[in-house]
mmCIF file of C-alpha atoms in Angstrom:
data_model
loop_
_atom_site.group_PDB
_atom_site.id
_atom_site.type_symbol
_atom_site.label_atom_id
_atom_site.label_comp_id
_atom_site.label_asym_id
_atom_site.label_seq_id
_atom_site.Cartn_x
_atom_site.Cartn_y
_atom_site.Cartn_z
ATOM 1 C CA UNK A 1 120.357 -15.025 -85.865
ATOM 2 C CA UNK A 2 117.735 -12.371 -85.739
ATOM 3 C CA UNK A 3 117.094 -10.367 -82.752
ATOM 4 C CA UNK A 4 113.381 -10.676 -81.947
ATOM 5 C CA UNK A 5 111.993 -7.103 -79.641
ATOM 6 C CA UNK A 6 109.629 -7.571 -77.631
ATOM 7 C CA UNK A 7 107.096 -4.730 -76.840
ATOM 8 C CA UNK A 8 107.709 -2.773 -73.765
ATOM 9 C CA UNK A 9 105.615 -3.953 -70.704
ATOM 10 C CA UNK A 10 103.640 -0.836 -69.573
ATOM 11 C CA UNK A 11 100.861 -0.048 -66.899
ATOM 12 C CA UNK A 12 97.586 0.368 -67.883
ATOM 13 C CA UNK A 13 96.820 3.905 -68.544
ATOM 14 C CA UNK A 14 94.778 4.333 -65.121
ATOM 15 C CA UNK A 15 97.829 4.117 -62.808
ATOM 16 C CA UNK A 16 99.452 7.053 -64.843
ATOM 17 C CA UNK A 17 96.232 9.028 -64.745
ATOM 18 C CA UNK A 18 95.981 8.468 -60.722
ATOM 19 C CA UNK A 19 99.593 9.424 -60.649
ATOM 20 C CA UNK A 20 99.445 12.598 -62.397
ATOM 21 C CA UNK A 21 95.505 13.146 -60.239
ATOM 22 C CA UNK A 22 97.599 13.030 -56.892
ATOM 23 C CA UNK A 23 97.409 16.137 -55.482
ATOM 24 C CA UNK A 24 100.778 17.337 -53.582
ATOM 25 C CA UNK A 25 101.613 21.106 -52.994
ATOM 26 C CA UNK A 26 99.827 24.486 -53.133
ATOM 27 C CA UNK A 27 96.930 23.646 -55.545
ATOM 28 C CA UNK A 28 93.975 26.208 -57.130
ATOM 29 C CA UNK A 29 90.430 25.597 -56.269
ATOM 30 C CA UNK A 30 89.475 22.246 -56.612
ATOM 31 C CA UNK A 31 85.826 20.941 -56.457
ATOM 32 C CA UNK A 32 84.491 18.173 -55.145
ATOM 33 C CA UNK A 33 81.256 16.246 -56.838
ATOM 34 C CA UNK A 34 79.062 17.674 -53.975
ATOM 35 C CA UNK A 35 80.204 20.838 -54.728
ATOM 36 C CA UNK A 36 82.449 22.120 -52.067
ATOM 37 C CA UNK A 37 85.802 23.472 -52.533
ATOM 38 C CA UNK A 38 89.265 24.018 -51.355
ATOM 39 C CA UNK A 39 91.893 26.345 -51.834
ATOM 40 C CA UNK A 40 95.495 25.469 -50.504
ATOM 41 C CA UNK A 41 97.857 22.792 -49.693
ATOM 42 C CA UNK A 42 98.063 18.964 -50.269
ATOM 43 C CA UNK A 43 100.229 16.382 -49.106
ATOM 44 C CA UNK A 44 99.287 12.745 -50.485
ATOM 45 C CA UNK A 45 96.399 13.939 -52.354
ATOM 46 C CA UNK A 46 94.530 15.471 -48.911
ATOM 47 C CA UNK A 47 94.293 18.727 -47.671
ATOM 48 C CA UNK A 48 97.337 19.232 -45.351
ATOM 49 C CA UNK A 49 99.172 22.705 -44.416
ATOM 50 C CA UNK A 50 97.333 25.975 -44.908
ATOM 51 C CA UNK A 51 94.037 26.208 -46.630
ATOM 52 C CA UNK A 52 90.057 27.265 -47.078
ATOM 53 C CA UNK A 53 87.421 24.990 -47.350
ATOM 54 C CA UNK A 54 83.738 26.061 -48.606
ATOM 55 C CA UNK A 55 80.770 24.120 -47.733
ATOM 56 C CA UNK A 56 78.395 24.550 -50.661
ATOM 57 C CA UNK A 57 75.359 23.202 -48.733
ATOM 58 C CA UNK A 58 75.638 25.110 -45.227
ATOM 59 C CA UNK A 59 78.514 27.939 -46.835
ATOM 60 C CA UNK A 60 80.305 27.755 -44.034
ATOM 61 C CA UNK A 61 84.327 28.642 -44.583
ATOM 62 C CA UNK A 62 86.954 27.393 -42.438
ATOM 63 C CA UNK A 63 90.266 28.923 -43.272
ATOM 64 C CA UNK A 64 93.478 28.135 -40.899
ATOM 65 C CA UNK A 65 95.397 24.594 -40.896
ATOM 66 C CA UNK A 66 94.869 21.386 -41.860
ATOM 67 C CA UNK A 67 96.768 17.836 -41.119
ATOM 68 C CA UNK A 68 95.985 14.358 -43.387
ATOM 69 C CA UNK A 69 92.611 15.894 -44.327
ATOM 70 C CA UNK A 70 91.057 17.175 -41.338
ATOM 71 C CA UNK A 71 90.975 20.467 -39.534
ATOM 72 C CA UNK A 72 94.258 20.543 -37.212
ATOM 73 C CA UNK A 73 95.863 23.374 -35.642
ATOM 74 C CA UNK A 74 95.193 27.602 -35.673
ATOM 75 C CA UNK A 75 91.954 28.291 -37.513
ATOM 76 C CA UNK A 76 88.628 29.655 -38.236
ATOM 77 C CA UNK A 77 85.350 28.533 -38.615
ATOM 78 C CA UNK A 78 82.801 31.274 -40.128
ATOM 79 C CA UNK A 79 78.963 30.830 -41.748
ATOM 80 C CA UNK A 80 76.692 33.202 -43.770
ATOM 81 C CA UNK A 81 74.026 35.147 -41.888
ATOM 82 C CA UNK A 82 70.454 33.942 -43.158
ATOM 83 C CA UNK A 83 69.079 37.589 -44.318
ATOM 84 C CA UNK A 84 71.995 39.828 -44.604
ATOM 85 C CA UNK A 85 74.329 36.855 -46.252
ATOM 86 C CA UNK A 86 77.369 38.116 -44.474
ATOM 87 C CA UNK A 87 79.954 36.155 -43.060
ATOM 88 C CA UNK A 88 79.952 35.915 -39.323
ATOM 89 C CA UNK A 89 82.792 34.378 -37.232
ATOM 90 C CA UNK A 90 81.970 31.437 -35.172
ATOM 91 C CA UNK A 91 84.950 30.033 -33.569
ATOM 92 C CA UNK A 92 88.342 30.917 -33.726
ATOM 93 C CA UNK A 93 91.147 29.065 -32.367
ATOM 94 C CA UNK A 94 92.495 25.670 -31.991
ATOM 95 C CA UNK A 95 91.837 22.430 -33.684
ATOM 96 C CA UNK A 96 92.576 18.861 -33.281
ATOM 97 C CA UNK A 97 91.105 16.045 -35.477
ATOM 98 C CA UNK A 98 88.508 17.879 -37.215
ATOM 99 C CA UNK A 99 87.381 19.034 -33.493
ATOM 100 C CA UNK A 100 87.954 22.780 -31.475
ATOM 101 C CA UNK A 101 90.993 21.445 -28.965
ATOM 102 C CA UNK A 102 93.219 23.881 -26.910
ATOM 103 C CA UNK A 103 91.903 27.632 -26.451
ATOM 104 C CA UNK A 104 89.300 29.044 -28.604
ATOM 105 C CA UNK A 105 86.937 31.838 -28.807
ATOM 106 C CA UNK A 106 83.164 30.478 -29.401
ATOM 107 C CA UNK A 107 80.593 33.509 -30.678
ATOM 108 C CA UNK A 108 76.947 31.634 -30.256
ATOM 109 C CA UNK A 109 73.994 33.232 -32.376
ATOM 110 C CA UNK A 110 72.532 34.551 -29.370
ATOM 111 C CA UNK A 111 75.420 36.716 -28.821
ATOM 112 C CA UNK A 112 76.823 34.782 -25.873
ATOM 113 C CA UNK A 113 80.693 34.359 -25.898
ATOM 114 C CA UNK A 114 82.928 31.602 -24.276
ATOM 115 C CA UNK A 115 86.769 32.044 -24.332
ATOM 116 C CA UNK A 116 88.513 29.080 -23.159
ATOM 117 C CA UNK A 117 89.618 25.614 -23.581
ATOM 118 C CA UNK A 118 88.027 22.981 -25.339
ATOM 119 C CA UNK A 119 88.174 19.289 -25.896
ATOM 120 C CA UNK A 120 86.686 17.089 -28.686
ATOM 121 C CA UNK A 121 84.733 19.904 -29.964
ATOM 122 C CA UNK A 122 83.021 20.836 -26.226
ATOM 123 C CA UNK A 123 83.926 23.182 -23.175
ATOM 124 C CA UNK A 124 86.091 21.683 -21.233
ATOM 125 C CA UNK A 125 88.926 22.816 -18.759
ATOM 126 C CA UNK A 126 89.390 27.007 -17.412
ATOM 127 C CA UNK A 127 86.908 28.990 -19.344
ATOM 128 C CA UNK A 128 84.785 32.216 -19.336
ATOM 129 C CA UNK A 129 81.540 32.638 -20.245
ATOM 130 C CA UNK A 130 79.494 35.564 -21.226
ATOM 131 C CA UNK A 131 75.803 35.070 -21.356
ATOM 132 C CA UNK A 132 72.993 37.460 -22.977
ATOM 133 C CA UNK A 133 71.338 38.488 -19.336
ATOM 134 C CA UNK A 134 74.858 40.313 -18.881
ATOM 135 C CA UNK A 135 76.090 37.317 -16.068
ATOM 136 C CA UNK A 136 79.085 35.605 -16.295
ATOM 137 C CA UNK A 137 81.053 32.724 -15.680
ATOM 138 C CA UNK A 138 84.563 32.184 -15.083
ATOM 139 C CA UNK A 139 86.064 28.016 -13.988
ATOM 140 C CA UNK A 140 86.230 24.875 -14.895
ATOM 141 C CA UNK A 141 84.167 23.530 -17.005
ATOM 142 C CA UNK A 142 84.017 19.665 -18.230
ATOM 143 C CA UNK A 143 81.875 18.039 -21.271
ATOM 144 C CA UNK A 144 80.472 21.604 -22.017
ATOM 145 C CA UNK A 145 78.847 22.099 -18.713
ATOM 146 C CA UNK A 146 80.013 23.848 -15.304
ATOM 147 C CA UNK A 147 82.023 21.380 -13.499
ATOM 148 C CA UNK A 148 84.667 21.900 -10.416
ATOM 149 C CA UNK A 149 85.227 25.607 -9.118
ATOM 150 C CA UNK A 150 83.828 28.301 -10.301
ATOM 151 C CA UNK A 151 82.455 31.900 -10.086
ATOM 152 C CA UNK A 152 79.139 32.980 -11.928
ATOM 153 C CA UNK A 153 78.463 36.701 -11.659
ATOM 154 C CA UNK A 154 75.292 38.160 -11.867
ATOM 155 C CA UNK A 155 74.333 41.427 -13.482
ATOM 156 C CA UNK A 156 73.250 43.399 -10.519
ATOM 157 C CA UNK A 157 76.907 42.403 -8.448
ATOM 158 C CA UNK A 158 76.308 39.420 -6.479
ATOM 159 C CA UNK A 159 78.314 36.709 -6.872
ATOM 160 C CA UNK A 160 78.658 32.766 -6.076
ATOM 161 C CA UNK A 161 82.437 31.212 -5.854
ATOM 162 C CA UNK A 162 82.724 27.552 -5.195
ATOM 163 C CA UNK A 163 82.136 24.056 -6.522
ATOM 164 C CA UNK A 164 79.742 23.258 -9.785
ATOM 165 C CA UNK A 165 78.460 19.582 -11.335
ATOM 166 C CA UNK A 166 76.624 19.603 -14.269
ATOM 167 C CA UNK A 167 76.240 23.446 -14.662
ATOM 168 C CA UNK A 168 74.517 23.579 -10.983
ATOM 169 C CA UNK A 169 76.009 24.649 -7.958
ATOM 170 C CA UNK A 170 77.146 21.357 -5.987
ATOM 171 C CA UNK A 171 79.320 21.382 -2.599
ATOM 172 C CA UNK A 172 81.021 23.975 -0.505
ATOM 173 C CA UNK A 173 80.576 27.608 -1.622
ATOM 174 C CA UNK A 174 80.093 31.051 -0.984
ATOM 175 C CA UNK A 175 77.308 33.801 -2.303
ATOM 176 C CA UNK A 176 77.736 37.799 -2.174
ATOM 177 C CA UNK A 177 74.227 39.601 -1.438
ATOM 178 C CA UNK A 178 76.094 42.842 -2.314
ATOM 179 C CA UNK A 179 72.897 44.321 -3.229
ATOM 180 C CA UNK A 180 71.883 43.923 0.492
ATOM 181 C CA UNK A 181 75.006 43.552 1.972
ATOM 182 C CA UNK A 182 75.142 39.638 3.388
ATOM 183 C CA UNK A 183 76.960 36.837 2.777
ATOM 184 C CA UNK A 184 75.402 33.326 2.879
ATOM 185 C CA UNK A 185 78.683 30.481 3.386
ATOM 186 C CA UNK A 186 77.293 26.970 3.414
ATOM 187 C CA UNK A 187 76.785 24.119 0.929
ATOM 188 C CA UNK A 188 74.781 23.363 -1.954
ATOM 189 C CA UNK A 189 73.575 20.506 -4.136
ATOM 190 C CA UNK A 190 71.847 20.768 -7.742
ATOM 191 C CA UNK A 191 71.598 24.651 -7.353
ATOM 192 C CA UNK A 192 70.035 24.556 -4.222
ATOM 193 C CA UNK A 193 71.407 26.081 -0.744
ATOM 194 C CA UNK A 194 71.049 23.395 1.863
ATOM 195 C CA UNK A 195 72.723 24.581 4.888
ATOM 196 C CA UNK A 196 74.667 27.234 5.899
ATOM 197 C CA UNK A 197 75.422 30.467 7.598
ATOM 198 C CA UNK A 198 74.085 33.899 6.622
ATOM 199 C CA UNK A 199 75.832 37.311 7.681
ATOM 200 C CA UNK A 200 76.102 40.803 6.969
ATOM 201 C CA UNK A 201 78.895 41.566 4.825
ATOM 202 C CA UNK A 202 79.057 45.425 3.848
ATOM 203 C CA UNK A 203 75.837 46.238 4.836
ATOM 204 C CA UNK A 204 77.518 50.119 5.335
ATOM 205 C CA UNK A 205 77.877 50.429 1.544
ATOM 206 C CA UNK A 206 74.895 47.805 0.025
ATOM 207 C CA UNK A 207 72.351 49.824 -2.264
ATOM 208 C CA UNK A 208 69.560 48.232 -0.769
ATOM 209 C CA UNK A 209 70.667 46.631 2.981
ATOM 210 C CA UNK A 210 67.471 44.760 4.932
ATOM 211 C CA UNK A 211 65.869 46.798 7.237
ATOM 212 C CA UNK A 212 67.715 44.920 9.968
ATOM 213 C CA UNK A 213 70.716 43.441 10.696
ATOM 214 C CA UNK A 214 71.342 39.858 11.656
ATOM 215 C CA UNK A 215 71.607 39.457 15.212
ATOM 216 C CA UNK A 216 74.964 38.349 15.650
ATOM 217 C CA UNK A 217 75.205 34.311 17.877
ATOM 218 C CA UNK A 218 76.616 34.468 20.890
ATOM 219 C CA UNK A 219 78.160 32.005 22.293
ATOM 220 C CA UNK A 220 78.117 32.649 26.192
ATOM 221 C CA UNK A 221 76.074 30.348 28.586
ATOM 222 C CA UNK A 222 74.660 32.918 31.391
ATOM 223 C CA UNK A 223 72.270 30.294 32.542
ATOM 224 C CA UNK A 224 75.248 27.819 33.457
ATOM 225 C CA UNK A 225 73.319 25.288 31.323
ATOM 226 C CA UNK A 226 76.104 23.972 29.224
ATOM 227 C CA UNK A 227 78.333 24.254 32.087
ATOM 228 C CA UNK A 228 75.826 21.666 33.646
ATOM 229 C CA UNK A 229 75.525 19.414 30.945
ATOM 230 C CA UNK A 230 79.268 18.840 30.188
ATOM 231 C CA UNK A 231 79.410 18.319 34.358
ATOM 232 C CA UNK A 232 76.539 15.457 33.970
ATOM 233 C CA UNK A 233 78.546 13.849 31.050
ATOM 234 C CA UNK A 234 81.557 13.969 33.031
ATOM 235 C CA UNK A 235 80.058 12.039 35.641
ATOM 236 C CA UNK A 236 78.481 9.464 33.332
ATOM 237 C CA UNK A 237 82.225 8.339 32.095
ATOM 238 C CA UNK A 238 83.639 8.596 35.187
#
């Protein structure tokens, strides 16, 4: 009886070819159609473990870690200056999902700084910032604003310390005149002092005190008159 062979079944070429494409490991450069490029590791055919990416439309590099394809964990995020060409740092820190999570240092063009914590790629929980009038700002911050306690200090000393809501001063606080030496205590809402209570505080060793001091309150009733009143309400309940 003859023995009839049949031809091996075998998958089409393609599967083979998307086998062998699948990118696992430490890899060279590869380029994408668009022309950007990465240098490091893969897992599953996407970027995952150490590695640089170059943007060939903006040139921005981000070198640090990456997870499934996106930016995730230590790294840093740099792009090209538009006349020199050189590579300036613009965030250095932590990532999460393609987004600055966890503590990071931000460097803005302006030359304004912010070292703190971030979430979903904004400001938000304890950070400081440094702005380019030589204040600063140190507190909470939430969805890249001011938001909760804080103190903002200004370049010529004085200083505010309490709440914040939307980057404004909101609620209880306190502001240093140390330049003249007071100290206004009192509540504010939207940046704006409402009430409060305004004394000297250091006037001795201010650079530039009022001519005056604030009369201190006193309290004492020579006339009798609250004495008198509190005797009239007395007799009204009784």
């Amino acid at each position: 009886m003859p023995i009839i062979k049949y031809p091996r079944v075998r998958d089409p070429l393609f599967y083979e070819w998307d086998r062998r494409a699948q990118k696992c490991g430490l890899r060279h450069t590869v380029y994408a159609v668009n022309g950007d490029q990465y240098t490091g590791e893969w897992l599953d055919n996407m970027k995952h473990g150490k590695g640089t990416q170059i943007w060939k439309k903006s040139g921005a590099i981000y070198s640090g870690d990456w997870k499934f394809g996106k930016r995730d964990g230590y790294g840093s995020y740099s792009i090209p200056d538009p006349v020199t060409k050189e590579y300036k740092k613009v965030y250095t820190g932590w990532w999460e999902n393609d987004q600055k999570a966890g503590h990071g240092v931000r460097l803005y063009p302006s030359g304004e700084r912010y070292e703190g914590e971030w979430s979903g790629g904004v400001r938000s929980g304890w950070g400081r910032m440094y702005y380019l009038d030589g204040s600063s700002y140190e507190g909470q911050w939430r969805e890249d604003q001011p938001n909760g306690q804080g103190m903002l200090q200004l370049p010529n000393g004085n200083r505010y310390e309490g709440g914040w809501k939307d980057g404004k001063k909101h609620g209880p606080g306190r502001y240093f005149y140390l330049d003249k030496g007071q100290l206004l205590e009192g509540t504010w809402a939207a940046d704006i002092a409402k009430c409060g209570v305004l004394v000297d505080f250091g006037r001795d060793k201010a650079p530039a005190p009022t001519p005056y001091p604030i009369p201190k309150l006193e309290l004492n009733d020579p006339a009798g008159v609250l004495a008198e009143a509190r005797a009239l309400l007395d007799d009204r309940h009784n």
